[in-house]
Coordinates of C-alpha atoms in Angstrom, one line a residue:
Chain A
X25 CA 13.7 17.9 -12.5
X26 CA 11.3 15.7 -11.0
X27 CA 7.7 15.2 -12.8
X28 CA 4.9 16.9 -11.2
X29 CA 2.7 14.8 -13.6
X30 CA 3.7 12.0 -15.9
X31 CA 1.6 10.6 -18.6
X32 CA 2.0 7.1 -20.2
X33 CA 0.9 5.1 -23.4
X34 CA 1.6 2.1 -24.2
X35 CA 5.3 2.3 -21.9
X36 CA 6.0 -1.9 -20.9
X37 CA 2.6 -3.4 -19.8
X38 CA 1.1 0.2 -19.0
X39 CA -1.1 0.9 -21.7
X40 CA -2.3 4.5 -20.1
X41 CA -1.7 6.2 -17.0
X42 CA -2.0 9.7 -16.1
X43 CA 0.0 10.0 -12.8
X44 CA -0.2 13.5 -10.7
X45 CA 2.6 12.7 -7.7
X46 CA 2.1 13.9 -4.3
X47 CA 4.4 14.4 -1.7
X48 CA 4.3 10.7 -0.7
X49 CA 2.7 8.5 -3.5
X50 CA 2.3 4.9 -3.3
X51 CA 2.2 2.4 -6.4
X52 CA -0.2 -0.8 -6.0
X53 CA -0.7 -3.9 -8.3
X54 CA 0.0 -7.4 -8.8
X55 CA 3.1 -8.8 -10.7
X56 CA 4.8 -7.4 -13.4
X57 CA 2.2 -4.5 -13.9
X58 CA 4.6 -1.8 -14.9
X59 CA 5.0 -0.1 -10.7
X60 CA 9.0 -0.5 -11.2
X61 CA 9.4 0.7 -15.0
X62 CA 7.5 3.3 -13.8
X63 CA 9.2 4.5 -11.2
X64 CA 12.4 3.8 -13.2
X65 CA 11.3 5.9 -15.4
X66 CA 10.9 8.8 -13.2
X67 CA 14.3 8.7 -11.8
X68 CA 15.4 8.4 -15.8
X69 CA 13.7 11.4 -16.3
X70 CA 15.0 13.3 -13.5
X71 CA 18.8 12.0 -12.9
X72 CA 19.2 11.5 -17.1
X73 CA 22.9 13.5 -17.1
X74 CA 23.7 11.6 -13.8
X75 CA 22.8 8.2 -15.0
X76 CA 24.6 8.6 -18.2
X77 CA 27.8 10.2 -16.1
X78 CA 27.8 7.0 -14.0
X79 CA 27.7 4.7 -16.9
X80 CA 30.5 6.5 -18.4
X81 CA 32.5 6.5 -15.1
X82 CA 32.1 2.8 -15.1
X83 CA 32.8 2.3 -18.6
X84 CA 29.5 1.1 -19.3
X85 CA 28.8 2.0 -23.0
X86 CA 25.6 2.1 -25.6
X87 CA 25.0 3.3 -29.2
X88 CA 23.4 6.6 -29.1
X89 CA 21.9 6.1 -32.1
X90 CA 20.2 2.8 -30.8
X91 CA 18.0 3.9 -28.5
X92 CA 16.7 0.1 -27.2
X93 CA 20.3 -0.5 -26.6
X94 CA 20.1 2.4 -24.2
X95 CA 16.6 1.3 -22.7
X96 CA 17.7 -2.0 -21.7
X97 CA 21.4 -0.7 -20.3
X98 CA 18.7 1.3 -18.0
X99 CA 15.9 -1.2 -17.3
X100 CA 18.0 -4.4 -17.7
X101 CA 18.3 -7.1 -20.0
X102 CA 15.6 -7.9 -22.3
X103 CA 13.4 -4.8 -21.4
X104 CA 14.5 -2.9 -24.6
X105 CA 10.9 -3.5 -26.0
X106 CA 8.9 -1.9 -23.1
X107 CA 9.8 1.9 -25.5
X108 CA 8.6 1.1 -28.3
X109 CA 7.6 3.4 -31.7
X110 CA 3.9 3.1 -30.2
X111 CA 4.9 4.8 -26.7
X112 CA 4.2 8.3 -25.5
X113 CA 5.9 9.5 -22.3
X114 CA 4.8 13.3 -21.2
X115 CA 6.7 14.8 -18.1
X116 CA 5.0 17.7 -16.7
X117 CA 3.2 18.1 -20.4
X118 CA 6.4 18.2 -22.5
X119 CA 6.6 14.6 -24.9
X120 CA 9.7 12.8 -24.2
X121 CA 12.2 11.5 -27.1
X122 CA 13.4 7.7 -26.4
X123 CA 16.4 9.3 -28.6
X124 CA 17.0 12.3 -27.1
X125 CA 17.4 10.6 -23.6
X126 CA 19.9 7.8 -25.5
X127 CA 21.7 11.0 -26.6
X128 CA 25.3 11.3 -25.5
X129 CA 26.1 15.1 -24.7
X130 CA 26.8 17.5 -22.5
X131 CA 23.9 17.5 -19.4
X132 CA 23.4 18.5 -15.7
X133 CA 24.9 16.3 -13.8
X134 CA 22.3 16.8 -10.6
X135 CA 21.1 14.0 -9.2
X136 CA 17.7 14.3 -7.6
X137 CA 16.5 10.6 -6.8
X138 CA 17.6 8.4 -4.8
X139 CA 16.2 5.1 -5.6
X140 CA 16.1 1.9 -3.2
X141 CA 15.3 -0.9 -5.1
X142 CA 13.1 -4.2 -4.5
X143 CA 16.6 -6.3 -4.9
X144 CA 18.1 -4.2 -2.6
X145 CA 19.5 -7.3 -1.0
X146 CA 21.7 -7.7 -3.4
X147 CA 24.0 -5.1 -2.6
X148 CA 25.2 -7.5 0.1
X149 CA 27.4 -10.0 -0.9
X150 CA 26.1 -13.2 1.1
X151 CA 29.7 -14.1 0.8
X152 CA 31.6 -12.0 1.7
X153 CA 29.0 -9.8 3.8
X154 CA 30.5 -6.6 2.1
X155 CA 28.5 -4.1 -0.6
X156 CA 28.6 -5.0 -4.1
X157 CA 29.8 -2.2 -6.1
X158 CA 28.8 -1.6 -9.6
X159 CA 31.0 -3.7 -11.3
X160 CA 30.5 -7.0 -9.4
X161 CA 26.9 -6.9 -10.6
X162 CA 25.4 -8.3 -14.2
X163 CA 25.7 -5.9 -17.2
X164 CA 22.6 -7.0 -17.6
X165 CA 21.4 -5.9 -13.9
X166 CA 18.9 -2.6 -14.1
X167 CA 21.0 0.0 -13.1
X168 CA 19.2 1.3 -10.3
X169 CA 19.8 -1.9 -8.9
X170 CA 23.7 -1.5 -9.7
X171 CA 24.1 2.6 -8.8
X172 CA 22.0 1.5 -5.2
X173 CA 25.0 -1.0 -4.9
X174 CA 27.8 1.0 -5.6
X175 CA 26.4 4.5 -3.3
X176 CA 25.9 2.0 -0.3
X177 CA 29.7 0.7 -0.8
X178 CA 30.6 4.4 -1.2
X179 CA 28.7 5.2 1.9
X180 CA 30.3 2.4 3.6
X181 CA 34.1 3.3 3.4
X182 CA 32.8 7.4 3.8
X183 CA 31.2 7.3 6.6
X184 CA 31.0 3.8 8.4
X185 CA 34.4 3.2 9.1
X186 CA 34.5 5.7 12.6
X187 CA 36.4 4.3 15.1
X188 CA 33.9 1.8 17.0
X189 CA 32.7 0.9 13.6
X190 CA 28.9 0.4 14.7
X191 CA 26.8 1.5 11.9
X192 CA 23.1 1.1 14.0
X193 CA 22.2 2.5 16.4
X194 CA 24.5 5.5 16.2
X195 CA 23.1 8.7 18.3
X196 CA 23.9 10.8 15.3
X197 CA 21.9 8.7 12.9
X198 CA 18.1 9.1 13.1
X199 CA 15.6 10.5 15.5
X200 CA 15.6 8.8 18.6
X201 CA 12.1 7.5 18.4
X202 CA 12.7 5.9 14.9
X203 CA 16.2 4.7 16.5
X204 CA 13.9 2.9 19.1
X205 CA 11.2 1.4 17.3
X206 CA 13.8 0.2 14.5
X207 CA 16.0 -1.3 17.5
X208 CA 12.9 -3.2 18.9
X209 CA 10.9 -3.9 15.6
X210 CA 13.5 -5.1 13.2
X211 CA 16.9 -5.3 15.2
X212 CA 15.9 -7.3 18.2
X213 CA 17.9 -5.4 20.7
X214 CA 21.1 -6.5 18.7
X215 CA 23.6 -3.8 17.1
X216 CA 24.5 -3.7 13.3
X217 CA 28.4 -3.0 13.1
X218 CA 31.6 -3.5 11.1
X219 CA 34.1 -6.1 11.7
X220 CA 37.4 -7.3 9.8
X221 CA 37.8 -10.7 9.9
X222 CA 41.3 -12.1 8.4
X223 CA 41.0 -8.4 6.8
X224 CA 38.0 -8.8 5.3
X225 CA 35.7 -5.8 6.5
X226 CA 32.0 -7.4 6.8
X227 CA 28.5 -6.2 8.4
X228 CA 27.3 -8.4 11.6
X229 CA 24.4 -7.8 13.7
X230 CA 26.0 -8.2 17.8
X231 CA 24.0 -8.8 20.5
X232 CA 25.2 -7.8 24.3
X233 CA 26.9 -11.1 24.8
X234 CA 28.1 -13.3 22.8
X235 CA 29.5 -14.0 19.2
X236 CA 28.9 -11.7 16.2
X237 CA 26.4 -12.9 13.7
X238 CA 27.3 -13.0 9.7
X239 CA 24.9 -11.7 6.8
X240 CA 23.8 -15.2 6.5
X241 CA 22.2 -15.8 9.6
X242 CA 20.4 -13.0 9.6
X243 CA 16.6 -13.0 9.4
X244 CA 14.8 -12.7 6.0
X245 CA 13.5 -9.3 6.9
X246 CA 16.9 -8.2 8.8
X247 CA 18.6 -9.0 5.2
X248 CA 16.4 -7.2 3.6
X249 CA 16.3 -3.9 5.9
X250 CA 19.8 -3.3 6.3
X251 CA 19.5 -2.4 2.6
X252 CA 17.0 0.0 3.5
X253 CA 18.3 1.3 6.3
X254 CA 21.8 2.3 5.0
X255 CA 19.9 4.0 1.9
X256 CA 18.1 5.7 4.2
X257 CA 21.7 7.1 5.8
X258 CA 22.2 8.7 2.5
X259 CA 19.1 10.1 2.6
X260 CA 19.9 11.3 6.0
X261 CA 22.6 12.9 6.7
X262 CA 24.3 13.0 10.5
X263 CA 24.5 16.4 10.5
X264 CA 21.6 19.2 11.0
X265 CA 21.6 19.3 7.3
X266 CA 17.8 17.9 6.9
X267 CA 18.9 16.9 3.7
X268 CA 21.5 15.3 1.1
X269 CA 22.9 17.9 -1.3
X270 CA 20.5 17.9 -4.2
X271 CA 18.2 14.7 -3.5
X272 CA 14.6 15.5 -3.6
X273 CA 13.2 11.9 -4.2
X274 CA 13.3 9.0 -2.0
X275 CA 12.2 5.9 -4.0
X276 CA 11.7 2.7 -1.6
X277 CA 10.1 -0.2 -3.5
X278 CA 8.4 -2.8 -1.6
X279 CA 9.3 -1.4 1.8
X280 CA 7.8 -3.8 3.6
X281 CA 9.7 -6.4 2.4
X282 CA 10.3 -9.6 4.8
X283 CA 8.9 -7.7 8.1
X284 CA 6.6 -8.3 10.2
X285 CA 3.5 -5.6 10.7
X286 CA 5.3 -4.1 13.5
X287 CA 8.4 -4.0 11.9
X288 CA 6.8 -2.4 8.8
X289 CA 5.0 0.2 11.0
X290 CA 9.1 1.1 12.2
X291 CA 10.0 1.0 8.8
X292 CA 7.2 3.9 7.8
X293 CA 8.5 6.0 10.4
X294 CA 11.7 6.4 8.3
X295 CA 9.3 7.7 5.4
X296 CA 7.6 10.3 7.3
X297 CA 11.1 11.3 8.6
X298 CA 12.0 11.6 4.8
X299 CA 8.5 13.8 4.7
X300 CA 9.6 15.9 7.6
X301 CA 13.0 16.9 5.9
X302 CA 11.1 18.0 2.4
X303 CA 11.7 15.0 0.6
X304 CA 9.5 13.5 -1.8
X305 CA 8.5 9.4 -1.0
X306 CA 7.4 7.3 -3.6
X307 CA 6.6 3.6 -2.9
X308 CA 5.4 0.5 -4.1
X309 CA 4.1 -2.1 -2.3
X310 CA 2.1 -5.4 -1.6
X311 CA 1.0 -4.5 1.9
X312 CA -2.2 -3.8 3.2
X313 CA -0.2 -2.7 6.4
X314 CA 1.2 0.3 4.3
X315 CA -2.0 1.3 2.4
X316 CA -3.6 1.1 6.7
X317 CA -1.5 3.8 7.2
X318 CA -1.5 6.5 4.4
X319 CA -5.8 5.6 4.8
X320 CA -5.3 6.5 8.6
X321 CA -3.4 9.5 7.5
X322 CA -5.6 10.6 5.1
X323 CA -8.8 10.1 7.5
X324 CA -6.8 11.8 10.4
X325 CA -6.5 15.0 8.0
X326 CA -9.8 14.8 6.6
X327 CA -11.1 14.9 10.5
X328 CA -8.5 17.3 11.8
X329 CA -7.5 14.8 14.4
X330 CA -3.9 16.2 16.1
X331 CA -0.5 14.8 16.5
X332 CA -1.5 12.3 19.0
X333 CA -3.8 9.6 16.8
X334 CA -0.3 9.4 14.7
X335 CA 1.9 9.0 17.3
X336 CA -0.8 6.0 19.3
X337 CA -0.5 4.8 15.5
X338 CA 2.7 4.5 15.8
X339 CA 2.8 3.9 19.6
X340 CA 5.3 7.0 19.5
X341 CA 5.8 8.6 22.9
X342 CA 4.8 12.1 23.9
X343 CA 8.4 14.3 23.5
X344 CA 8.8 17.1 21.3
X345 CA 10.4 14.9 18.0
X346 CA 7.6 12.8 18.0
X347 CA 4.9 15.4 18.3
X348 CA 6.6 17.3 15.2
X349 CA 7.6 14.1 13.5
X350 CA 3.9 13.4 13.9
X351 CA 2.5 17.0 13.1
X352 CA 4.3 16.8 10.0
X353 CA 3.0 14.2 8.5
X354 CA -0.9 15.7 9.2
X355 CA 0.6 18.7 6.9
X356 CA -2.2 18.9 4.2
X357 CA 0.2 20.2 1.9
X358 CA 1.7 17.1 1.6
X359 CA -0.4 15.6 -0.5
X360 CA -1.1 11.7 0.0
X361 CA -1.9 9.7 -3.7
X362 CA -2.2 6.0 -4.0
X363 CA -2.2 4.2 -8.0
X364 CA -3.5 1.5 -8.8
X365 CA -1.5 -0.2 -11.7
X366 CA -4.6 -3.0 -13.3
X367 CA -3.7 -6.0 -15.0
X368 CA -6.0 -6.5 -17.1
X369 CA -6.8 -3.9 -19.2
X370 CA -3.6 -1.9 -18.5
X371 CA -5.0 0.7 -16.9
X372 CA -3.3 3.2 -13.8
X373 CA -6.3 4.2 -11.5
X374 CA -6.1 7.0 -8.6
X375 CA -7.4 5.0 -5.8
X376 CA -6.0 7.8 -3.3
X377 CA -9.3 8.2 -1.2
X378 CA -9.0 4.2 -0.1
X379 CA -12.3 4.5 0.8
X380 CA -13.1 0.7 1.7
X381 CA -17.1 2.0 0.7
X382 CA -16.6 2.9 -2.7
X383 CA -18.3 1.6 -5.8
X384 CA -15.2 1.3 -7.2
X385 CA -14.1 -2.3 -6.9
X386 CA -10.3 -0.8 -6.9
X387 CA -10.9 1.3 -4.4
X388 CA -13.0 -0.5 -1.7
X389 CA -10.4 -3.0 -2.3
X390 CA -7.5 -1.2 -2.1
X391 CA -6.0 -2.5 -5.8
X392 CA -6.6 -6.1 -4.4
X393 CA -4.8 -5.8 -1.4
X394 CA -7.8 -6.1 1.2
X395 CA -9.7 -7.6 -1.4
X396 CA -8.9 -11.1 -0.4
X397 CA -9.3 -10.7 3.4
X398 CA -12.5 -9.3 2.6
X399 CA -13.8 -11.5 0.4
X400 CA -12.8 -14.4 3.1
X401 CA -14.4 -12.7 5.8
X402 CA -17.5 -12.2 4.3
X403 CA -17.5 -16.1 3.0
X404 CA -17.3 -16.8 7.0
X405 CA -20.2 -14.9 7.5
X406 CA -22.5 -16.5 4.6
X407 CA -20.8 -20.1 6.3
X408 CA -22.2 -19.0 9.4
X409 CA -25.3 -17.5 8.8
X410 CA -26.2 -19.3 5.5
X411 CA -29.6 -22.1 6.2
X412 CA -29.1 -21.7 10.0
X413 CA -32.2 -21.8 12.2
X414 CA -31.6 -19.0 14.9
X415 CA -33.0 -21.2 17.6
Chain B
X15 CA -41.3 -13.9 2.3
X16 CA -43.9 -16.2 3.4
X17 CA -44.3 -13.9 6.7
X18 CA -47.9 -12.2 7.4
X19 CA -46.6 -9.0 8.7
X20 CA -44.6 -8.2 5.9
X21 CA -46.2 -10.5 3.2
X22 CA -48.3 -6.9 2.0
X23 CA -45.4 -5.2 1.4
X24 CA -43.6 -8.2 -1.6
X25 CA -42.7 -6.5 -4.3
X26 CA -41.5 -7.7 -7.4
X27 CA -38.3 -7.3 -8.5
X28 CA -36.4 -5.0 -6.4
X29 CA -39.3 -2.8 -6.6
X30 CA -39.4 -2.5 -2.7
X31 CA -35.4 -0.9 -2.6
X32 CA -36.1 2.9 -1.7
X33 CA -35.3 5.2 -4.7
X34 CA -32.4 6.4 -2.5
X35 CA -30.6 3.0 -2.5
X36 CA -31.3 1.6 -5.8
X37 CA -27.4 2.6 -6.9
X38 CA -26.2 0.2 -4.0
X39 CA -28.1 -2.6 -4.8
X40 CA -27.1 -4.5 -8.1
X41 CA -28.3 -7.5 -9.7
X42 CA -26.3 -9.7 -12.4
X43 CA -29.1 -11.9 -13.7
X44 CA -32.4 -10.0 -13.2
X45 CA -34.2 -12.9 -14.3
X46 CA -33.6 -14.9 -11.4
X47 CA -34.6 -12.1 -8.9
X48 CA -37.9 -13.4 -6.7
X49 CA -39.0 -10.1 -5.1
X50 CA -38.3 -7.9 -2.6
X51 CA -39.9 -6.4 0.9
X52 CA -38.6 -3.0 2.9
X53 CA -39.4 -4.6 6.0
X54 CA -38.3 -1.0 7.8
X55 CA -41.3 0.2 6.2
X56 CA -43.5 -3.0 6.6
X57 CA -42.9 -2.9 10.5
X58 CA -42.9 0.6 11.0
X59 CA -46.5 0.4 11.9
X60 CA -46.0 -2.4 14.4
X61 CA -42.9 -1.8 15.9
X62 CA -42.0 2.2 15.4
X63 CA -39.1 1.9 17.7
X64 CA -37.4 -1.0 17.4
X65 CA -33.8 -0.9 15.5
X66 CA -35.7 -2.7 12.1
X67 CA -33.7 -4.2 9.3
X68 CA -34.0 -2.5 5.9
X69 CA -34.7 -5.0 3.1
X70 CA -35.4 -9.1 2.8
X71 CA -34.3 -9.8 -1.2
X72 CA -35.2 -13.0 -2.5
X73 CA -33.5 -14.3 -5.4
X74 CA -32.0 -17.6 -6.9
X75 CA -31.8 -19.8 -10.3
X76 CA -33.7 -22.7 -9.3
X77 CA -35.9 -24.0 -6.0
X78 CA -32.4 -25.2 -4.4
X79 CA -30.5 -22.3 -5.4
X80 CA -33.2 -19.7 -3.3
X81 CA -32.0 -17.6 -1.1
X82 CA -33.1 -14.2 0.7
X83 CA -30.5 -11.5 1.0
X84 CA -31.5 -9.5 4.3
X85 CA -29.8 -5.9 3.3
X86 CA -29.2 -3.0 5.6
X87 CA -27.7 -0.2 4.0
X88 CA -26.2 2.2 6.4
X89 CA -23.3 4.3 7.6
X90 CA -19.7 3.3 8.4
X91 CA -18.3 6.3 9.2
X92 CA -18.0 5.7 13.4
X93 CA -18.1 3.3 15.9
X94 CA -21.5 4.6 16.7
X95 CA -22.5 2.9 13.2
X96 CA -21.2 -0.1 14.1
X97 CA -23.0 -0.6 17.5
X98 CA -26.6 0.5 15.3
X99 CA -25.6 -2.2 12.6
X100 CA -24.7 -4.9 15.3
X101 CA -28.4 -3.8 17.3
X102 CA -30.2 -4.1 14.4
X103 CA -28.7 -7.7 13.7
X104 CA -29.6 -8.6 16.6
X105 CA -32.9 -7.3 16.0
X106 CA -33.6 -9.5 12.8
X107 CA -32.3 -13.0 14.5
X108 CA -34.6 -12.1 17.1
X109 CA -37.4 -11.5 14.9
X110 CA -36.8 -14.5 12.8
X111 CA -36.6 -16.5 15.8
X112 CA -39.6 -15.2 17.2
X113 CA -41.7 -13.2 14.5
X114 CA -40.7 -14.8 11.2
X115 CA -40.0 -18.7 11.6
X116 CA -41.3 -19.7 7.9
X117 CA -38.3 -17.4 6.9
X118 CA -35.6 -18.4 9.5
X119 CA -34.8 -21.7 7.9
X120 CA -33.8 -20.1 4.5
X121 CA -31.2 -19.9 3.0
X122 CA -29.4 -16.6 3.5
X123 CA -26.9 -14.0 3.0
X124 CA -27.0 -11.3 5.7
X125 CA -25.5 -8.1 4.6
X126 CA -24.5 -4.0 5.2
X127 CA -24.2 -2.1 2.8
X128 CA -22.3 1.3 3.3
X129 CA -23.6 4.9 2.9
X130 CA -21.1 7.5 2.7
X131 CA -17.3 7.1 3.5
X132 CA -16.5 4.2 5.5
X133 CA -13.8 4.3 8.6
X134 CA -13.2 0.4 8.6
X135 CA -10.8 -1.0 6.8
X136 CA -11.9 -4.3 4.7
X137 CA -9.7 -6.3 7.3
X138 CA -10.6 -4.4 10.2
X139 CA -10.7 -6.4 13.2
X140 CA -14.4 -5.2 14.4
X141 CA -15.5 -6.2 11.1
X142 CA -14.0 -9.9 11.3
X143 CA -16.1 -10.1 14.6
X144 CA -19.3 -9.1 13.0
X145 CA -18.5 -11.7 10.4
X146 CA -18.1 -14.4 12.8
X147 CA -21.7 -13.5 13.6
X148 CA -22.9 -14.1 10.0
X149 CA -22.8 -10.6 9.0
X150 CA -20.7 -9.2 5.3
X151 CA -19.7 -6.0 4.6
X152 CA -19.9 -5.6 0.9
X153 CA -18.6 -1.7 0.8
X154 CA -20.7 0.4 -0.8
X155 CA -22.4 -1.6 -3.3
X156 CA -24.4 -5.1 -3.1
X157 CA -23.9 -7.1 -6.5
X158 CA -25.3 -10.6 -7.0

């Protein structure tokens, strides 16, 4: 199962949290603040009998009876000491054993997250412009960073290999005003699609004319959202089917990784398609561009504004998907909660209301990511005004 | 606050901040606080319907280090808050230019101070413009 609620002491640099998920949560902070364990953690918690079955399956083993072994076969090498004897875990109120997790034995097998990782690029191989699987990463790699790997290859020779071989945009894939602004936005009018060169199958983007264009010309941001995109596929399923057998989570770290502003706006309209279908979104990120819109969202609710201040947010048009794509994510039952993950005194604050007039420091500045912007503009304005004679 | 008009109204400390707005205004080192005026108050007399500015602060460590910290502490919940704020900017300049020239040479902060939710973002684009007038948005409390 997924926690509802999960409660931390002393897990990796977190040294208390007391995390209630909504339906889309977002995880803030600077560096190496614990966002990533965290969400690790969750899709430990959840997938245990699934992660353990894929380790098996790729002959991936660990000492039961040493549960850091197990930690850092999870979280990656050298992160066997972020569990230690001084770390409580709760998961919907019930303590979690480090051991009991290590455990080998007979479990559900479900998997209910789907997790899209920050080194998502790596499931490319620059190379050969193929997927990594699981075994051409590091032991040492986390293994959600690994599993993402392996379930894009797997989705690759599945369901990719149809007979024109074009894997975006596909009519079947995606709504057709995500489709567009992901075409525009991120794609640049050019076509992602399979080739086989001297047998080798590899991804290219294609514009109209022209040669194909490898991985390794791609853009920054185009490298890093095919990644993305693809996970979404599995998310997403071509059918009717709103959703992928038992998958309940979507996990996307740093989602706005390498785009531009517009481009990240494109790439939030794949997470309220993932709130449309009854998933669950968590995120991390570094953008104030993200954090603008669950704010906007939230204020939208809060004032009962309808459908169309998300679509002119989005600069959707006015057809019938976007208007429910839009109504959807206005649904206050999907709750919108923003954390704050604090350096310093390693601390997890609930900075959901974003309100950019609160006395909380955190809050008004949006876990430091409008702090800066602010704090420049208001030196411009003591430059400006500061000794000056109005004449 | 070497104004006549306003010169009755000094207050030490920040004894002139209305009770209402004391939580929004903060200071680190009360020792270098100078005093403090509500010139909406002072001027209400005078000038019952102009758009007044709420509070002239002055404060600093030493002679060089003065400065007075003009506050206005009001709404940002609408566009309509915005267009009062920027009015009543406009207002003081005016009224040091005019009214006030002993204080318009000072050295000076000029700042709002939010009541209530706020619907601008920290980077928001209106208030970058109102910046580039000389005017900070500090949220919804002032701490110096």
């Amino acid at each position: 199962m997924v926690p509802n609620r999960l409660q931390l002491r002393n897990f990796g640099p977190v040294k208390s949290a007391d995390l209630s998920f909504g339906a889309l949560t977002v995880f803030v902070g600077p560096q190496a603040t614990g966002k990533s364990l965290t969400l690790q953690l969750v899709k430990l918690l959840a997938d245990t009998g699934a992660i353990h079955n894929t380790l098996r399956q790729y002959g991936v083993d660990w000492d039961s009876g040493n549960p850091p072994a197990f930690v850092s076969t999870v979280f990656g090498e050298g992160m066997q000491g972020i569990w230690g004897k001084d770390t409580l875990v709760e998961s919907d109120g019930q303590s979690i054993d480090l051991q009991s997790l290590a455990r080998r034995g007979k479990r559900n097998l479900t998997e209910h997250v789907f997790f899209i990782p920050a080194q998502r690029v790596l499931a490319i191989n620059p190379q050969s412009g193929w997927f990594r699987g699981f075994y051409d990463y590091r032991l040492g790699d986390p293994f959600v960073v690994r599993d993402f790997g392996e379930k894009l290859r797997r989705l690759a020779e599945r369901e990719l290999l149809g007979e024109n071989r074009i894997v975006f945009p596909q009519s079947r894939r995606l709504k057709k005003v995500i489709r567009d602004a992901l075409l525009e936005a991120i794609f640049g009018g050019f076509s992602l699609r399979i080739e086989a060169q001297l047998g080798q199958r590899r991804l290219v983007l294609q514009p109209n004319e022209g040669d194909s264009l490898p991985f390794t010309v791609w853009s920054a941001g185009q490298r890093e959202f095919v990644p993305l995109l693809l996970g979404a596929y599995q998310l997403l399923p071509p059918s009717k089917t709103p959703r992928r057998e038992s998958l309940e989570l979507a996990v996307i770290e740093e989602v706005e990784m390498g785009l531009h502003p517009q481009a990240i706006s494109a790439a939030m309209l794949l997470v309220l398609d993932l709130l449309q279908r009854g998933y669950r979104v968590y995120l991390s990120t570094h953008s104030p561009h993200v954090l603008d819109v669950i704010w906007a969202l939230r204020r939208f609710r809060e004032s009962r504004a309808d459908e169309q201040f998300v679509r002119s947010l989005f600069n959707l048009p006015a057809n019938s998907e976007a208007r429910k794509l839009a109504e959807a994510a206005l649904d206050p039952a999907k709750e919108l909660k923003v954390y704050y993950f604090e350096r310093e005194r390693g601390i997890v604050q609930d900075i959901s209301n974003l309100d950019p007039a609160s006395e909380n420091a955190s809050e008004s500045g949006w876990g430091g990511l409008t702090e800066f912007s602010g704090h420049v503009g208001n030196l411009v304005a003591q430059a400006v005004t500061n000794g000056k004679v109005f004449p | 606050m070497d104004t006549p008009a306003i010169a009755p109204a000094y207050r030490y400390g920040l004894k002139a901040i209305a009770p209402s707005d004391k939580a929004k205004i903060k200071c680190r080192h009360p020792k270098r606080l100078k005093g403090s005026v509500c010139v909406d108050e002072a001027l209400q007399g005078v000038k019952p319907v102009d758009p007044r500015w709420d509070y002239a602060i002055g404060y600093g460590h030493t002679t060089n280090s003065e400065q007075i910290i003009w506050a206005e502490v009001h709404p940002a919940a609408s566009g309509d808050n915005l267009k009062e704020v920027r009015g009543k900017l406009d207002w003081l300049i005016e009224w040091l230019r005019t009214e006030a020239q002993p204080m318009n040479y000072d050295p000076r902060r000029i700042v709002w101070v939010a009541t209530g939710s706020s619907s601008f973002s920290a980077n928001d684009p209106k208030l970058r413009a109102l910046r580039d007038q000389g005017l900070e948005f500090v949220g919804g409390r002032l701490e110096f």
